[in-house]
Amino acid sequence: MSSENKPGYTHFGYEQVPAGEKQSRVAGVFSSVARRYDLMNDLMSMGIHRLWKRFAVDLAGVRPGETVLDVAGGTGDLTKAFRRAAGPQGQVILSDINAAMLGEGRRRLIDAGVSGVPLVQANAECLPFADASFDCITIGFGLRNVTDKDAALRSMRRCLKPGGRLLVLEFSKPVIEPLSRAYDQYSFKVLPLLGRYVAQDEASYRYLAESIRMHPDQATLKDMMEGAGLERVQVYNLTGGIVAVHRGFRLQ
């Protein structure tokens, strides 16, 4: 599929839609799947998503007393880990554009005994925080759903303190060709069936598979982060490049 958009349009999976329409359509997807989101993640990745998130948490290196923003944090997996790392003197904020996902995140944090986490409904493209507010910002499996990814990267960079780091955990492009072919078969044949029978929503999981294919590859996203003003950007491929973590710093 071509990654080029008609003027005023953007991708919603493989479909081109008016740029102003994508946000509401993505909201519909995540409102539909919120209650079964974590269960589906376990089924789709065979539990490996937990290892990907653990790697991102370790790479973030959050220390006691630091301030952390988890953008598109959804059900709060990363938030929970960062809250433990930042400790009682630190602050971790869970942010998501989708109210249903935030509600699920609140419920899961309470169930896990995690308190003191503010929840903020916010668009990653225009975060409602002051400049230089956070030591660390993360966005896990959320950037591909953002309409204007460049604006989101600039917004997150703006909110970092000098010396702060941004981590983008996202599906990417397999770097091994046999793996890429098998991954395509799994994504377009198995995932929609899981969506149909487990989440009762085949269309949303077909969109998620398509959105992964339309997301920038590792090198392109690295260039985008540098274009947003982030420096020392490094790329870490996980599971053969099915997922990648990009880490960049605001140095001044």
CSV table of C-alpha atoms in Angstrom, one decimal:
chain,number,residue,atom,x,y,z
A,1,MET,CA,0.0,0.0,0.0
A,2,SER,CA,1.2,3.5,-0.8
A,3,SER,CA,2.0,5.7,2.2
A,4,GLU,CA,1.2,8.9,0.2
A,5,ASN,CA,-1.9,10.7,1.1
A,6,LYS,CA,-4.1,13.0,-1.0
A,7,PRO,CA,-4.1,16.6,0.2
A,8,GLY,CA,-6.2,16.9,3.3
A,9,TYR,CA,-6.4,13.2,3.8
A,10,THR,CA,-4.7,10.6,6.0
A,11,HIS,CA,-4.7,6.9,6.5
A,12,PHE,CA,-7.1,5.0,8.6
A,13,GLY,CA,-5.6,1.5,8.1
A,14,TYR,CA,-5.5,1.1,4.3
A,15,GLU,CA,-8.4,3.5,3.7
A,16,GLN,CA,-7.8,7.2,3.0
A,17,VAL,CA,-10.1,9.4,5.0
A,18,PRO,CA,-10.3,13.2,5.6
A,19,ALA,CA,-7.6,14.1,8.2
A,20,GLY,CA,-10.2,15.6,10.5
A,21,GLU,CA,-12.1,12.3,10.6
A,22,LYS,CA,-9.4,9.9,11.7
A,23,GLN,CA,-9.5,10.9,15.4
A,24,SER,CA,-13.1,10.1,15.7
A,25,ARG,CA,-12.8,6.8,13.9
A,26,VAL,CA,-9.8,5.7,16.0
A,27,ALA,CA,-11.9,6.7,19.1
A,28,GLY,CA,-14.6,4.3,17.9
A,29,VAL,CA,-12.1,1.5,17.6
A,30,PHE,CA,-10.7,1.9,21.1
A,31,SER,CA,-14.1,2.5,22.7
A,32,SER,CA,-15.2,-0.8,21.2
A,33,VAL,CA,-12.2,-2.8,22.4
A,34,ALA,CA,-11.3,-1.2,25.7
A,35,ARG,CA,-12.8,-3.9,28.0
A,36,ARG,CA,-11.0,-6.7,26.2
A,37,TYR,CA,-7.9,-4.8,25.2
A,38,ASP,CA,-5.4,-6.5,27.6
A,39,LEU,CA,-6.9,-10.0,27.0
A,40,MET,CA,-6.6,-9.5,23.2
A,41,ASN,CA,-3.0,-8.3,23.6
A,42,ASP,CA,-2.1,-11.5,25.5
A,43,LEU,CA,-3.8,-13.6,22.9
A,44,MET,CA,-2.4,-11.7,19.9
A,45,SER,CA,1.2,-11.7,21.1
A,46,MET,CA,1.1,-14.9,23.1
A,47,GLY,CA,2.1,-12.8,26.1
A,48,ILE,CA,5.2,-11.4,24.5
A,49,HIS,CA,3.9,-7.8,24.7
A,50,ARG,CA,4.7,-8.0,28.4
A,51,LEU,CA,8.4,-8.6,27.6
A,52,TRP,CA,8.3,-5.7,25.1
A,53,LYS,CA,6.9,-3.4,27.7
A,54,ARG,CA,9.4,-4.6,30.3
A,55,PHE,CA,12.3,-3.8,28.0
A,56,ALA,CA,10.9,-0.3,27.4
A,57,VAL,CA,10.5,0.3,31.1
A,58,ASP,CA,14.1,-0.8,31.7
A,59,LEU,CA,15.4,1.3,28.9
A,60,ALA,CA,13.5,4.4,30.3
A,61,GLY,CA,15.5,4.1,33.4
A,62,VAL,CA,13.1,6.0,35.6
A,63,ARG,CA,14.6,6.9,39.0
A,64,PRO,CA,12.9,7.8,42.3
A,65,GLY,CA,11.6,11.3,42.3
A,66,GLU,CA,11.3,11.7,38.5
A,67,THR,CA,8.3,13.0,36.6
A,68,VAL,CA,6.9,10.7,33.9
A,69,LEU,CA,4.1,11.1,31.3
A,70,ASP,CA,2.6,7.9,29.8
A,71,VAL,CA,1.0,9.2,26.5
A,72,ALA,CA,-1.7,6.9,25.0
A,73,GLY,CA,-1.2,4.9,28.1
A,74,GLY,CA,-4.6,3.1,27.8
A,75,THR,CA,-5.0,0.4,30.4
A,76,GLY,CA,-2.0,1.6,32.4
A,77,ASP,CA,0.6,-1.3,32.0
A,78,LEU,CA,3.5,1.1,31.6
A,79,THR,CA,2.1,3.6,34.1
A,80,LYS,CA,2.0,1.0,36.8
A,81,ALA,CA,5.6,0.1,36.3
A,82,PHE,CA,6.7,3.7,36.2
A,83,ARG,CA,4.8,4.5,39.4
A,84,ARG,CA,6.8,1.9,41.2
A,85,ALA,CA,10.0,3.2,39.8
A,86,ALA,CA,9.4,6.9,40.5
A,87,GLY,CA,8.3,6.2,44.1
A,88,PRO,CA,6.3,8.4,46.4
A,89,GLN,CA,8.4,11.5,45.7
A,90,GLY,CA,7.9,11.2,41.9
A,91,GLN,CA,4.9,11.7,39.8
A,92,VAL,CA,3.5,9.6,36.9
A,93,ILE,CA,0.6,10.8,34.8
A,94,LEU,CA,-1.6,8.5,32.6
A,95,SER,CA,-2.8,10.2,29.5
A,96,ASP,CA,-5.0,9.0,26.7
A,97,ILE,CA,-7.3,10.6,24.1
A,98,ASN,CA,-9.9,8.0,24.7
A,99,ALA,CA,-12.2,8.2,27.7
A,100,ALA,CA,-13.1,4.5,27.6
A,101,MET,CA,-9.4,3.5,27.7
A,102,LEU,CA,-8.7,5.9,30.5
A,103,GLY,CA,-11.6,4.4,32.5
A,104,GLU,CA,-10.2,0.9,32.0
A,105,GLY,CA,-6.8,2.2,33.0
A,106,ARG,CA,-8.2,3.7,36.2
A,107,ARG,CA,-10.0,0.5,37.1
A,108,ARG,CA,-6.9,-1.6,36.5
A,109,LEU,CA,-4.6,0.7,38.5
A,110,ILE,CA,-7.1,0.6,41.4
A,111,ASP,CA,-7.3,-3.2,41.2
A,112,ALA,CA,-3.5,-3.4,41.3
A,113,GLY,CA,-3.4,-1.2,44.4
A,114,VAL,CA,-1.7,1.7,42.5
A,115,SER,CA,-2.7,5.1,43.8
A,116,GLY,CA,-1.7,8.7,43.2
A,117,VAL,CA,-1.8,8.6,39.4
A,118,PRO,CA,-3.5,11.6,37.8
A,119,LEU,CA,-5.5,10.7,34.6
A,120,VAL,CA,-5.6,13.3,31.8
A,121,GLN,CA,-7.7,12.9,28.6
A,122,ALA,CA,-5.4,14.6,26.1
A,123,ASN,CA,-4.5,14.6,22.4
A,124,ALA,CA,-0.8,13.7,21.9
A,125,GLU,CA,-0.6,16.3,19.1
A,126,CYS,CA,-1.2,19.2,21.6
A,127,LEU,CA,-0.4,18.0,25.1
A,128,PRO,CA,-1.9,20.3,27.8
A,129,PHE,CA,1.3,20.5,29.9
A,130,ALA,CA,3.9,23.3,30.4
A,131,ASP,CA,7.2,23.2,28.6
A,132,ALA,CA,9.9,21.2,30.2
A,133,SER,CA,7.6,19.4,32.6
A,134,PHE,CA,8.8,15.7,32.5
A,135,ASP,CA,12.0,13.7,32.9
A,136,CYS,CA,10.6,10.9,30.8
A,137,ILE,CA,7.7,10.6,28.3
A,138,THR,CA,6.6,7.3,26.8
A,139,ILE,CA,4.1,6.4,24.1
A,140,GLY,CA,3.4,2.6,23.8
A,141,PHE,CA,1.6,1.3,20.8
A,142,GLY,CA,-0.2,4.6,20.3
A,143,LEU,CA,1.8,6.7,17.8
A,144,ARG,CA,0.5,4.8,14.8
A,145,ASN,CA,-3.0,5.9,15.7
A,146,VAL,CA,-2.1,9.6,15.8
A,147,THR,CA,-3.3,11.7,12.9
A,148,ASP,CA,-0.3,14.1,12.8
A,149,LYS,CA,2.7,12.1,14.1
A,150,ASP,CA,5.1,14.9,13.6
A,151,ALA,CA,3.0,17.3,15.7
A,152,ALA,CA,2.8,14.6,18.4
A,153,LEU,CA,6.6,14.2,18.5
A,154,ARG,CA,7.1,17.9,18.7
A,155,SER,CA,4.6,18.2,21.5
A,156,MET,CA,6.2,15.5,23.5
A,157,ARG,CA,9.7,16.9,22.9
A,158,ARG,CA,8.4,20.3,24.1
A,159,CYS,CA,7.2,18.8,27.4
A,160,LEU,CA,10.5,17.1,28.2
A,161,LYS,CA,12.9,18.8,30.6
A,162,PRO,CA,16.4,19.3,29.2
A,163,GLY,CA,18.2,16.0,29.5
A,164,GLY,CA,14.8,14.2,29.4
A,165,ARG,CA,14.0,11.2,27.2
A,166,LEU,CA,11.2,10.1,24.9
A,167,LEU,CA,10.5,6.4,24.3
A,168,VAL,CA,8.3,5.2,21.5
A,169,LEU,CA,7.3,1.6,21.8
A,170,GLU,CA,5.5,0.6,18.6
A,171,PHE,CA,5.0,-2.2,16.1
A,172,SER,CA,7.5,-1.8,13.3
A,173,LYS,CA,8.9,-3.6,10.2
A,174,PRO,CA,10.3,-7.2,10.6
A,175,VAL,CA,14.0,-7.2,9.5
A,176,ILE,CA,13.9,-10.9,8.5
A,177,GLU,CA,12.0,-11.7,5.3
A,178,PRO,CA,10.6,-15.2,6.2
A,179,LEU,CA,9.4,-13.7,9.5
A,180,SER,CA,7.8,-10.8,7.6
A,181,ARG,CA,5.8,-13.2,5.4
A,182,ALA,CA,4.6,-15.3,8.4
A,183,TYR,CA,3.7,-12.2,10.3
A,184,ASP,CA,1.6,-11.0,7.4
A,185,GLN,CA,-0.3,-14.2,7.3
A,186,TYR,CA,-0.9,-14.1,11.0
A,187,SER,CA,-1.9,-10.4,11.0
A,188,PHE,CA,-4.5,-10.7,8.3
A,189,LYS,CA,-5.9,-14.1,8.8
A,190,VAL,CA,-5.6,-14.9,12.6
A,191,LEU,CA,-6.0,-11.4,14.2
A,192,PRO,CA,-9.4,-10.6,12.6
A,193,LEU,CA,-10.7,-14.0,13.7
A,194,LEU,CA,-9.5,-13.4,17.3
A,195,GLY,CA,-11.2,-10.0,17.1
A,196,ARG,CA,-14.5,-11.6,15.9
A,197,TYR,CA,-14.7,-14.4,18.5
A,198,VAL,CA,-13.0,-12.8,21.6
A,199,ALA,CA,-13.7,-9.0,21.3
A,200,GLN,CA,-16.8,-9.4,19.0
A,201,ASP,CA,-15.2,-6.8,16.8
A,202,GLU,CA,-13.5,-8.1,13.7
A,203,ALA,CA,-13.3,-4.8,11.9
A,204,SER,CA,-11.3,-3.0,14.7
A,205,TYR,CA,-8.6,-5.7,14.7
A,206,ARG,CA,-8.4,-5.6,10.9
A,207,TYR,CA,-7.8,-1.9,11.2
A,208,LEU,CA,-5.1,-2.5,13.8
A,209,ALA,CA,-3.3,-4.9,11.5
A,210,GLU,CA,-3.5,-2.4,8.6
A,211,SER,CA,-2.4,0.5,10.8
A,212,ILE,CA,0.8,-1.4,11.7
A,213,ARG,CA,1.6,-1.7,8.0
A,214,MET,CA,1.1,2.0,7.4
A,215,HIS,CA,3.2,3.1,10.3
A,216,PRO,CA,6.7,4.5,9.5
A,217,ASP,CA,9.5,1.9,9.5
A,218,GLN,CA,12.4,2.1,12.0
A,219,ALA,CA,14.7,4.4,9.9
A,220,THR,CA,11.8,6.8,9.0
A,221,LEU,CA,10.6,7.1,12.6
A,222,LYS,CA,14.2,7.8,13.7
A,223,ASP,CA,14.4,10.6,11.1
A,224,MET,CA,11.0,12.0,12.3
A,225,MET,CA,12.1,12.1,15.9
A,226,GLU,CA,15.3,13.9,14.9
A,227,GLY,CA,13.2,16.3,12.8
A,228,ALA,CA,11.1,17.1,15.9
A,229,GLY,CA,14.3,18.2,17.8
A,230,LEU,CA,15.2,15.0,19.6
A,231,GLU,CA,18.9,13.9,19.7
A,232,ARG,CA,20.9,10.8,20.2
A,233,VAL,CA,18.0,8.7,18.8
A,234,GLN,CA,18.6,5.0,19.1
A,235,VAL,CA,16.5,2.1,17.7
A,236,TYR,CA,16.1,-1.2,19.5
A,237,ASN,CA,14.5,-4.0,17.4
A,238,LEU,CA,12.5,-6.6,19.4
A,239,THR,CA,11.3,-10.0,18.1
A,240,GLY,CA,13.0,-9.5,14.8
A,241,GLY,CA,11.7,-6.0,14.3
A,242,ILE,CA,8.0,-6.8,14.7
A,243,VAL,CA,8.3,-4.2,17.5
A,244,ALA,CA,10.9,-1.5,18.0
A,245,VAL,CA,11.7,1.0,20.8
A,246,HIS,CA,13.0,4.4,19.7
A,247,ARG,CA,14.6,6.5,22.4
A,248,GLY,CA,15.6,10.1,21.9
A,249,PHE,CA,16.7,12.9,24.2
A,250,ARG,CA,16.0,16.6,24.6
A,251,LEU,CA,19.4,17.9,25.3
A,252,GLN,CA,18.6,21.6,25.7
